[in-house]
Amino acid sequence: MTNTEYYYYVLFVLGLTVQCIQTECPLHDLPSRVHQLGQVLHRSKRGWVWNQFFVIEEYTGPDPVLVGRLHSDVDSGNGNIKYILSGEGAGTIFVIDDKTGNIHATKKLDREEQAQYTLTAQAVARDTNKPLEPPSEFIVKVQDINDNPPEFLHGPYYARVPEMSNVGTSVMQVTATDADDPTYGNSARLVYSILQGQPYFSVEPQTGIIRTALPNMDREARQEYDVVIQAKDMGGHMGGLSGTTEVKITLTDVNDNPPKFPQSVYPMSVSEDRVPGEEVGRLKAKDLDLGDNGLVNYRLVDGDGINMFELSTDSETREAVVKLKKPVDFETKRSYTLKVEGSNPHIDPQFMAWGPYKDEATIKVTVEDADEPPVFVAPNYTFEVEENAPQGTIVGRVHAKDTDITNNPVRYMIPRYTDVEQFFSVNAEDGLITTNRPLDREAQAWHNISVSATEIGGHHQDTKVRVNIKVKDVNDNAPEFAANNEILMCESAAPGKVIETVSAVDKDEMAHRQHFTFSLAPEVAHNHNFSLRDNRDSTASIFVVRKGLNRQTQDVYHLPIEINDNGFPALSSTNTLTIRVCSCDSKDVIQSCNVLPYVLPAGLSTGALIAILACIVILLAIVVLFVALRRQKKEPLILFEEEDIRENIITYDDEGGGEEDTEAFDIATLQNPDGANGFLPRKDIKPELQFPRPGMGRPAANSVDVDDFIKTRIAEADSDPTAPPYDSIQIYGYEGRGSLAGSLSSLESVTTESDLDYDYLQSWGPRFKRLADLYGTKDCCVNDGDDDEDS
């Protein structure tokens, strides 16, 4: 056997051994398998009967590594056989010498990337490429080396374990992974060890379970631990690769500490003017535990102030709050002692022997003096006083005292808002209450006032007390009729018939045995119409004495009745009873009386009368409104007709006088030629006369007195109902009766010729000079006149 063959034989045996280990075959069968393989080799016609080669990963030599050699028995060594390699990595990773059949790996292989390659070998004739043998498939396995360290994929880790745990208590398990082949050698066999965290914790080498290593680890002493765990391959032997991870372990709390008050005695103070419910002080027991394990409940267990104070717990600060339960008095007791207990509500039975889980402390409360207001000896007062008692009558006395050590004197007063009408007054020094004027029980039976007491020389603090004063009744009101003192009776009432039963009332307080007596007044004691009978039950019956009362003769009778009470002193009064005689039907039903309500027809109620009156008032209002509207709709002085727009001449018939308009007003413009002759035409009617009246062509003399002239015109206008008021602006728009055109407006200009005399225009002044020049000459052509008129 050549060296090369020996080398491949060794590789084959090595691979067969690994395969046997993987399949867990007995090692004593290995020689028989080798012998069988040798027999097969001798019987085979090919030299590559084995099905796999091995190549070491990560080989970094200078030359390609020889994986194996293919050799066929038909190969005589003359180079006529050609070896061909195909499959995974053929031609790139694995190359074959087609003459010798040697297979080399040209690249560095990594088992973690690909553990094996499947290839196919074939022997063909070099000249014809004709297969000499069938193809043979084989596997090239990458043999592992220890080139990957262990890794903790989930680190860093966080774990919790209760404090005071026993030694060996499991904390957690950490696991590392190794990418090397776990089936080949020790490259992936890991061993765990602890690099940091001793002597508190330990780790099991094979499993990676971390356990406590010390007893009684106290969270209050140290809560967190940083532990470093190492995983090493090659079974932990020298030369192995390693990886580490960090584990943060926290000790959780258990109730292993009792509460403890920092002080054994807590001094506190409270002023005597504090009210119940106010805070006096706070204290707190310390507990090193956390959460529910550190909760502390407080309670008072002893002391002479256990009934004067109470405890509560602040939900946020967990402090014990001492509060005042009852008012304290410096003058009565100046200090109190309390004993308070703080205990854990949640106790762990495992640590019960470490108890007791409670503590006690003493609270000393000092009462401080305060300037208190005076105190009345009674919470309220009730007095009585008779009505009509004279001014200055004593009602009663109130008393207050200063409870402070100084015992200052007290001053009394009645607040005015409790006795607005000032019925009472109080002596400022001794608290004696008296009346300021007589009281009337019938007006006010009770008076509820307040009296305030103020300490003299103190802080002007006052105290008020309620004083109820009852006004006792005296018989100072005479009796009177209880109901209306008018009765109705039928004129046909028979003698002896009771027509009314009267009763009486008294404004005074009615006693249990008080009653009234009735009698006729002395002046009517012997009348022949009516009589009275006292029923001795505080009522009296009125009955008819004679027959034949006629309402036509006398319809109203007045019967004076005297009423007496049995008070002390007894009082009496005379009350007049009015008896009205009415007509009745056969059943003694009243039909009518000589008073308005009974004259009206039956069935017409007061509501109907009010409705009728309301309708009348509404009709009158409508009539008045209609008349007022008719008066407002007077016909205007000028008709607004389409063809009559003479009022518009005011806007454009003034030719303007320049500065003369601002200097004076020509009285001649006010002189109406028609008005001078007593003719004032209506401006709302078109004039029918086309020719001027005689004597109207000239204005009045310039010497006319303006005041007399205006008064005359006003009188004429007032006396003529057809003329508008003289002071109307319409008077200045009148153009005269002699104009054939009827208006100077171009809207209704007359285009026909006329023989009018315009000489009077010469006397109208310089402002009409231009008009006089145009119309005052007879020689003017008709066309010119028409043009001027149109202008």
CSV table of C-alpha atoms in Angstrom, one decimal, residues 18-406:
chain,number,residue,atom,x,y,z
A,18,VAL,CA,-17.1,8.9,13.8
A,19,GLN,CA,-20.1,7.4,12.0
A,20,CYS,CA,-20.1,4.5,14.5
A,21,ILE,CA,-20.1,7.0,17.4
A,22,GLN,CA,-23.0,8.9,15.8
A,23,THR,CA,-25.0,5.7,15.3
A,24,GLU,CA,-24.0,4.4,18.7
A,25,CYS,CA,-22.8,1.2,17.4
A,26,PRO,CA,-20.5,-1.0,19.6
A,27,LEU,CA,-16.9,-0.2,19.2
A,28,HIS,CA,-15.9,-3.9,19.1
A,29,ASP,CA,-17.8,-4.1,15.8
A,30,LEU,CA,-15.5,-1.6,14.2
A,31,PRO,CA,-12.8,-4.2,13.1
A,32,SER,CA,-15.4,-6.3,11.4
A,33,ARG,CA,-16.7,-3.3,9.5
A,34,VAL,CA,-13.2,-2.4,8.4
A,35,HIS,CA,-12.6,-6.0,7.3
A,36,GLN,CA,-15.9,-6.0,5.3
A,37,LEU,CA,-14.9,-2.8,3.7
A,38,GLY,CA,-11.6,-4.3,2.7
A,39,GLN,CA,-13.4,-7.2,1.1
A,40,VAL,CA,-15.7,-4.8,-0.8
A,41,LEU,CA,-12.7,-2.9,-2.0
A,42,HIS,CA,-11.1,-6.0,-3.4
A,43,ARG,CA,-14.4,-7.0,-5.1
A,44,SER,CA,-15.2,-3.5,-6.5
A,45,LYS,CA,-14.2,-2.5,-10.0
A,46,ARG,CA,-13.9,1.1,-8.9
A,47,GLY,CA,-11.5,2.9,-6.5
A,48,TRP,CA,-14.1,5.2,-4.9
A,49,VAL,CA,-16.5,2.9,-3.4
A,50,TRP,CA,-16.6,4.7,0.0
A,51,ASN,CA,-19.4,7.3,0.1
A,52,GLN,CA,-17.7,10.2,1.9
A,53,PHE,CA,-14.6,12.3,2.3
A,54,PHE,CA,-13.5,14.5,5.1
A,55,VAL,CA,-11.9,17.9,5.0
A,56,ILE,CA,-10.9,20.0,8.0
A,57,GLU,CA,-12.6,23.4,8.2
A,58,GLU,CA,-10.7,26.7,8.3
A,59,TYR,CA,-7.6,25.2,6.7
A,60,THR,CA,-5.2,28.1,5.9
A,61,GLY,CA,-2.2,26.2,4.3
A,62,PRO,CA,-0.4,27.6,1.3
A,63,ASP,CA,-1.5,24.9,-1.1
A,64,PRO,CA,-5.0,23.5,-1.8
A,65,VAL,CA,-5.8,20.8,0.7
A,66,LEU,CA,-6.2,17.2,-0.8
A,67,VAL,CA,-9.6,15.9,0.0
A,68,GLY,CA,-9.2,12.5,-1.7
A,69,ARG,CA,-8.5,10.5,-4.8
A,70,LEU,CA,-10.8,8.9,-7.3
A,71,HIS,CA,-9.4,5.8,-9.0
A,72,SER,CA,-11.1,3.3,-11.3
A,73,ASP,CA,-9.9,-0.3,-11.8
A,74,VAL,CA,-10.2,0.2,-15.6
A,75,ASP,CA,-7.6,3.0,-15.3
A,76,SER,CA,-4.3,1.4,-16.6
A,77,GLY,CA,-2.4,4.6,-16.1
A,78,ASN,CA,-1.9,5.5,-19.7
A,79,GLY,CA,-4.1,8.6,-19.5
A,80,ASN,CA,-7.0,7.3,-21.6
A,81,ILE,CA,-9.4,7.8,-18.7
A,82,LYS,CA,-10.8,11.2,-17.8
A,83,TYR,CA,-12.3,11.9,-14.3
A,84,ILE,CA,-15.2,14.3,-14.1
A,85,LEU,CA,-16.6,15.9,-10.9
A,86,SER,CA,-20.0,17.5,-10.6
A,87,GLY,CA,-22.4,18.6,-7.8
A,88,GLU,CA,-22.2,21.1,-4.9
A,89,GLY,CA,-19.1,23.3,-5.2
A,90,ALA,CA,-17.7,21.3,-8.1
A,91,GLY,CA,-15.3,23.5,-10.1
A,92,THR,CA,-15.4,26.3,-7.5
A,93,ILE,CA,-14.7,24.9,-4.1
A,94,PHE,CA,-13.6,21.4,-5.2
A,95,VAL,CA,-11.5,20.7,-8.3
A,96,ILE,CA,-10.4,17.4,-9.7
A,97,ASP,CA,-7.3,16.4,-11.6
A,98,ASP,CA,-8.9,14.6,-14.6
A,99,LYS,CA,-5.9,12.4,-15.0
A,100,THR,CA,-5.1,11.3,-11.5
A,101,GLY,CA,-8.5,11.8,-9.9
A,102,ASN,CA,-7.1,13.8,-7.0
A,103,ILE,CA,-9.7,16.1,-5.5
A,104,HIS,CA,-8.5,19.4,-3.8
A,105,ALA,CA,-10.4,22.1,-1.8
A,106,THR,CA,-9.4,25.5,-3.2
A,107,LYS,CA,-11.2,27.6,-0.5
A,108,LYS,CA,-11.3,27.8,3.2
A,109,LEU,CA,-14.4,25.9,4.4
A,110,ASP,CA,-16.6,26.8,7.4
A,111,ARG,CA,-18.6,24.0,8.9
A,112,GLU,CA,-21.0,26.4,10.6
A,113,GLU,CA,-21.9,27.7,7.2
A,114,GLN,CA,-22.3,24.3,5.4
A,115,ALA,CA,-21.4,21.0,7.1
A,116,GLN,CA,-21.2,18.8,4.0
A,117,TYR,CA,-21.3,18.8,0.2
A,118,THR,CA,-22.8,16.2,-2.1
A,119,LEU,CA,-20.7,15.4,-5.3
A,120,THR,CA,-20.9,13.0,-8.2
A,121,ALA,CA,-17.8,11.3,-9.8
A,122,GLN,CA,-17.6,9.7,-13.2
A,123,ALA,CA,-14.9,8.1,-15.3
A,124,VAL,CA,-15.2,8.6,-19.1
A,125,ALA,CA,-13.0,7.8,-22.1
A,126,ARG,CA,-10.8,10.8,-22.8
A,127,ASP,CA,-11.1,10.6,-26.6
A,128,THR,CA,-14.8,9.8,-26.9
A,129,ASN,CA,-16.2,11.0,-23.5
A,130,LYS,CA,-18.0,7.7,-23.3
A,131,PRO,CA,-18.8,6.7,-19.7
A,132,LEU,CA,-16.7,3.8,-18.7
A,133,GLU,CA,-18.6,3.3,-15.4
A,134,PRO,CA,-21.8,4.5,-14.0
A,135,PRO,CA,-21.7,7.8,-12.0
A,136,SER,CA,-21.0,7.5,-8.3
A,137,GLU,CA,-22.3,9.9,-5.7
A,138,PHE,CA,-20.3,10.7,-2.5
A,139,ILE,CA,-20.3,13.2,0.3
A,140,VAL,CA,-17.5,15.5,1.4
A,141,LYS,CA,-18.0,16.3,5.1
A,142,VAL,CA,-16.4,19.4,6.7
A,143,GLN,CA,-14.7,18.3,9.8
A,144,ASP,CA,-15.3,20.6,12.8
A,145,ILE,CA,-12.6,22.4,14.8
A,146,ASN,CA,-13.2,24.6,17.9
A,147,ASP,CA,-13.4,28.0,16.3
A,148,ASN,CA,-16.6,29.4,17.9
A,149,PRO,CA,-16.8,30.6,21.5
A,150,PRO,CA,-20.0,30.1,23.6
A,151,GLU,CA,-22.6,32.9,23.5
A,152,PHE,CA,-25.4,34.0,25.8
A,153,LEU,CA,-28.0,35.0,23.4
A,154,HIS,CA,-30.5,36.6,26.0
A,155,GLY,CA,-28.1,38.5,28.3
A,156,PRO,CA,-27.9,40.5,30.3
A,157,TYR,CA,-30.3,38.8,32.7
A,158,TYR,CA,-32.4,40.2,35.5
A,159,ALA,CA,-33.5,38.0,38.4
A,160,ARG,CA,-35.2,38.5,41.8
A,161,VAL,CA,-35.0,36.4,44.9
A,162,PRO,CA,-36.5,37.1,48.3
A,163,GLU,CA,-34.2,38.3,51.0
A,164,MET,CA,-33.3,35.9,53.9
A,165,SER,CA,-33.6,33.0,51.5
A,166,ASN,CA,-32.0,29.7,52.4
A,167,VAL,CA,-28.7,28.6,50.9
A,168,GLY,CA,-29.2,26.9,47.6
A,169,THR,CA,-32.4,28.8,46.7
A,170,SER,CA,-32.6,28.8,42.9
A,171,VAL,CA,-32.4,32.3,41.4
A,172,MET,CA,-32.5,31.6,37.7
A,173,GLN,CA,-30.9,29.5,34.9
A,174,VAL,CA,-28.7,30.9,32.2
A,175,THR,CA,-27.9,29.0,29.0
A,176,ALA,CA,-25.1,29.6,26.4
A,177,THR,CA,-24.9,28.2,22.9
A,178,ASP,CA,-21.9,27.0,20.9
A,179,ALA,CA,-21.9,27.0,17.1
A,180,ASP,CA,-19.4,24.1,16.9
A,181,ASP,CA,-20.4,20.5,16.2
A,182,PRO,CA,-21.7,19.0,19.5
A,183,THR,CA,-21.3,15.5,18.0
A,184,TYR,CA,-17.6,15.8,17.4
A,185,GLY,CA,-15.1,16.1,20.2
A,186,ASN,CA,-15.5,18.6,23.1
A,187,SER,CA,-15.8,21.7,21.0
A,188,ALA,CA,-19.4,22.3,22.1
A,189,ARG,CA,-19.3,20.8,25.6
A,190,LEU,CA,-19.8,23.8,27.9
A,191,VAL,CA,-19.0,24.3,31.6
A,192,TYR,CA,-20.4,27.2,33.6
A,193,SER,CA,-18.6,29.1,36.3
A,194,ILE,CA,-19.1,32.3,38.3
A,195,LEU,CA,-16.5,35.1,37.8
A,196,GLN,CA,-18.2,37.8,39.9
A,197,GLY,CA,-20.8,37.5,42.7
A,198,GLN,CA,-19.1,35.2,45.2
A,199,PRO,CA,-19.6,34.3,47.9
A,200,TYR,CA,-23.2,35.4,47.7
A,201,PHE,CA,-24.2,33.2,44.7
A,202,SER,CA,-23.0,30.1,42.9
A,203,VAL,CA,-23.8,28.4,39.6
A,204,GLU,CA,-24.1,24.8,38.7
A,205,PRO,CA,-21.3,23.9,36.1
A,206,GLN,CA,-23.4,21.7,33.9
A,207,THR,CA,-26.9,23.3,34.0
A,208,GLY,CA,-26.1,27.0,34.5
A,209,ILE,CA,-28.6,27.3,37.4
A,210,ILE,CA,-27.7,30.2,39.8
A,211,ARG,CA,-28.3,29.6,43.5
A,212,THR,CA,-27.9,31.6,46.7
A,213,ALA,CA,-24.7,30.8,48.5
A,214,LEU,CA,-25.0,32.7,51.8
A,215,PRO,CA,-27.8,32.6,54.4
A,216,ASN,CA,-29.7,35.7,55.7
A,217,MET,CA,-28.9,38.1,52.9
A,218,ASP,CA,-30.6,41.3,54.1
A,219,ARG,CA,-32.3,43.6,51.5
A,220,GLU,CA,-32.0,46.5,54.0
A,221,ALA,CA,-28.2,46.0,54.0
A,222,ARG,CA,-27.8,45.4,50.3
A,223,GLN,CA,-30.5,45.1,47.6
A,224,GLU,CA,-28.7,44.5,44.3
A,225,TYR,CA,-25.9,42.3,43.1
A,226,ASP,CA,-24.0,42.2,39.8
A,227,VAL,CA,-23.1,38.5,39.0
A,228,VAL,CA,-20.9,37.5,36.0
A,229,ILE,CA,-21.3,34.0,34.7
A,230,GLN,CA,-18.8,32.3,32.3
A,231,ALA,CA,-19.5,29.5,29.8
A,232,LYS,CA,-16.3,27.6,28.5
A,233,ASP,CA,-16.2,24.9,25.8
A,234,MET,CA,-13.8,21.9,25.6
A,235,GLY,CA,-15.3,20.8,28.9
A,236,GLY,CA,-13.7,23.7,30.6
A,237,HIS,CA,-10.2,22.5,29.8
A,238,MET,CA,-7.3,24.7,28.9
A,239,GLY,CA,-7.5,25.9,25.4
A,240,GLY,CA,-11.2,26.1,25.3
A,241,LEU,CA,-13.1,29.2,24.2
A,242,SER,CA,-15.4,31.1,26.6
A,243,GLY,CA,-18.1,33.7,26.8
A,244,THR,CA,-19.6,35.7,29.7
A,245,THR,CA,-22.9,37.3,30.6
A,246,GLU,CA,-24.0,39.6,33.4
A,247,VAL,CA,-26.9,38.8,35.7
A,248,LYS,CA,-28.4,41.6,37.9
A,249,ILE,CA,-30.0,40.0,41.0
A,250,THR,CA,-32.3,42.0,43.2
A,251,LEU,CA,-33.4,40.9,46.7
A,252,THR,CA,-37.1,41.4,47.2
A,253,ASP,CA,-38.5,42.5,50.5
A,254,VAL,CA,-40.1,40.4,53.2
A,255,ASN,CA,-41.5,41.6,56.5
A,256,ASP,CA,-38.5,40.9,58.6
A,257,ASN,CA,-38.3,44.3,60.4
A,258,PRO,CA,-40.8,45.5,63.1
A,259,PRO,CA,-41.9,49.2,63.2
A,260,LYS,CA,-39.9,51.5,65.4
A,261,PHE,CA,-40.7,55.0,66.7
A,262,PRO,CA,-37.6,57.2,66.5
A,263,GLN,CA,-38.5,58.9,69.8
A,264,SER,CA,-39.9,57.4,72.9
A,265,VAL,CA,-41.7,60.7,73.9
A,266,TYR,CA,-43.4,63.2,71.6
A,267,PRO,CA,-44.2,66.6,73.1
A,268,MET,CA,-47.2,68.4,71.6
A,269,SER,CA,-49.4,71.4,72.5
A,270,VAL,CA,-52.9,72.7,71.8
A,271,SER,CA,-54.6,75.9,72.5
A,272,GLU,CA,-57.8,75.9,74.4
A,273,ASP,CA,-59.6,77.8,71.7
A,274,ARG,CA,-59.1,75.0,69.2
A,275,VAL,CA,-62.3,73.3,68.0
A,276,PRO,CA,-62.8,69.5,67.8
A,277,GLY,CA,-61.4,68.0,64.6
A,278,GLU,CA,-58.3,70.3,64.4
A,279,GLU,CA,-54.9,68.7,64.1
A,280,VAL,CA,-52.7,68.7,67.2
A,281,GLY,CA,-49.5,67.0,65.9
A,282,ARG,CA,-48.0,64.1,63.9
A,283,LEU,CA,-45.7,61.2,64.5
A,284,LYS,CA,-44.5,58.2,62.5
A,285,ALA,CA,-42.9,54.8,63.2
A,286,LYS,CA,-40.2,53.8,60.8
A,287,ASP,CA,-40.3,50.4,59.1
A,288,LEU,CA,-37.4,49.4,56.9
A,289,ASP,CA,-39.6,47.1,54.9
A,290,LEU,CA,-41.3,48.1,51.7
A,291,GLY,CA,-44.9,48.1,50.4
A,292,ASP,CA,-47.5,46.2,52.5
A,293,ASN,CA,-44.6,44.9,54.6
A,294,GLY,CA,-43.8,48.4,55.7
A,295,LEU,CA,-47.4,49.5,56.5
A,296,VAL,CA,-48.0,50.6,60.1
A,297,ASN,CA,-51.4,50.9,61.9
A,298,TYR,CA,-51.7,53.3,64.8
A,299,ARG,CA,-54.0,53.3,67.8
A,300,LEU,CA,-54.2,54.9,71.2
A,301,VAL,CA,-53.8,52.2,73.9
A,302,ASP,CA,-53.7,54.2,77.2
A,303,GLY,CA,-53.4,57.7,78.8
A,304,ASP,CA,-55.6,60.2,80.6
A,305,GLY,CA,-56.3,62.0,77.2
A,306,ILE,CA,-57.7,58.9,75.4
A,307,ASN,CA,-61.2,60.5,75.5
A,308,MET,CA,-60.0,63.9,74.5
A,309,PHE,CA,-58.0,63.1,71.4
A,310,GLU,CA,-58.2,60.7,68.5
A,311,LEU,CA,-55.8,59.2,65.9
A,312,SER,CA,-56.0,58.9,62.2
A,313,THR,CA,-53.5,57.9,59.4
A,314,ASP,CA,-52.5,60.2,56.6
A,315,SER,CA,-53.0,58.1,53.4
A,316,GLU,CA,-50.1,59.8,51.6
A,317,THR,CA,-47.4,60.2,54.2
A,318,ARG,CA,-48.5,57.2,56.4
A,319,GLU,CA,-48.2,59.4,59.5
A,320,ALA,CA,-50.3,59.2,62.6
A,321,VAL,CA,-52.3,62.4,63.0
A,322,VAL,CA,-53.4,63.4,66.5
A,323,LYS,CA,-56.6,65.4,66.4
A,324,LEU,CA,-58.7,67.1,69.0
A,325,LYS,CA,-61.8,65.1,69.9
A,326,LYS,CA,-63.3,67.3,72.6
A,327,PRO,CA,-62.6,71.0,73.6
A,328,VAL,CA,-59.9,71.4,76.2
A,329,ASP,CA,-59.9,74.0,78.9
A,330,PHE,CA,-56.7,75.5,80.2
A,331,GLU,CA,-58.3,76.5,83.5
A,332,THR,CA,-59.5,72.9,84.1
A,333,LYS,CA,-56.6,70.7,82.9
A,334,ARG,CA,-53.4,71.8,81.5
A,335,SER,CA,-51.7,68.6,80.2
A,336,TYR,CA,-52.6,65.2,78.9
A,337,THR,CA,-50.7,61.9,78.3
A,338,LEU,CA,-51.3,59.5,75.5
A,339,LYS,CA,-49.7,56.2,74.7
A,340,VAL,CA,-49.8,55.2,71.0
A,341,GLU,CA,-49.0,51.9,69.4
A,342,GLY,CA,-47.7,51.2,65.9
A,343,SER,CA,-48.0,47.7,64.5
A,344,ASN,CA,-47.6,45.9,61.1
A,345,PRO,CA,-50.9,44.6,59.8
A,346,HIS,CA,-49.2,42.0,57.5
A,347,ILE,CA,-46.9,39.6,59.3
A,348,ASP,CA,-45.0,36.8,57.6
A,349,PRO,CA,-45.4,33.6,59.6
A,350,GLN,CA,-41.9,32.5,58.5
A,351,PHE,CA,-40.4,35.4,60.5
A,352,MET,CA,-43.0,35.4,63.4
A,353,ALA,CA,-40.2,34.5,65.8
A,354,TRP,CA,-38.4,37.7,65.0
A,355,GLY,CA,-41.2,39.8,66.5
A,356,PRO,CA,-43.0,41.4,68.1
A,357,TYR,CA,-43.9,43.5,65.0
A,358,LYS,CA,-45.1,46.6,67.0
A,359,ASP,CA,-43.7,49.5,69.1
A,360,GLU,CA,-45.1,52.0,71.5
A,361,ALA,CA,-44.4,55.7,72.2
A,362,THR,CA,-45.7,58.3,74.6
A,363,ILE,CA,-47.4,61.7,73.6
A,364,LYS,CA,-47.5,64.5,76.1
A,365,VAL,CA,-50.0,67.2,75.1
A,366,THR,CA,-49.8,70.6,76.8
A,367,VAL,CA,-52.9,72.8,76.9
A,368,GLU,CA,-52.1,76.5,76.1
A,369,ASP,CA,-54.1,79.4,77.5
A,370,ALA,CA,-56.1,81.5,75.2
A,371,ASP,CA,-58.1,84.7,75.6
A,372,GLU,CA,-61.6,83.2,75.4
A,373,PRO,CA,-64.8,85.2,75.1
A,374,PRO,CA,-67.1,85.4,78.1
A,375,VAL,CA,-69.5,82.5,78.7
A,376,PHE,CA,-73.2,82.8,79.7
A,377,VAL,CA,-74.2,80.7,82.6
A,378,ALA,CA,-77.3,79.5,80.6
A,379,PRO,CA,-77.4,78.5,76.9
A,380,ASN,CA,-80.6,80.7,76.5
A,381,TYR,CA,-83.0,82.7,78.6
A,382,THR,CA,-86.8,82.9,78.6
A,383,PHE,CA,-88.7,85.8,80.4
A,384,GLU,CA,-92.2,87.0,80.7
A,385,VAL,CA,-93.6,90.6,81.0
A,386,GLU,CA,-97.1,91.9,81.0
A,387,GLU,CA,-98.4,93.9,78.2
A,388,ASN,CA,-99.0,97.6,78.8
A,389,ALA,CA,-96.4,97.5,81.5
A,390,PRO,CA,-94.9,100.9,81.9
A,391,GLN,CA,-91.5,101.9,80.6
A,392,GLY,CA,-88.6,100.6,82.7
A,393,THR,CA,-90.3,97.4,83.8
A,394,ILE,CA,-87.8,94.7,84.6
A,395,VAL,CA,-87.9,91.7,82.2
A,396,GLY,CA,-85.1,89.6,83.6
A,397,ARG,CA,-81.3,89.3,84.0
A,398,VAL,CA,-78.6,87.6,82.0
A,399,HIS,CA,-75.2,86.8,83.4
A,400,ALA,CA,-71.9,85.9,81.7
A,401,LYS,CA,-68.4,85.5,83.1
A,402,ASP,CA,-64.8,85.5,81.9
A,403,THR,CA,-63.4,82.0,82.1
A,404,ASP,CA,-59.8,83.1,81.8
A,405,ILE,CA,-57.5,83.4,84.8
A,406,THR,CA,-57.6,87.2,84.6
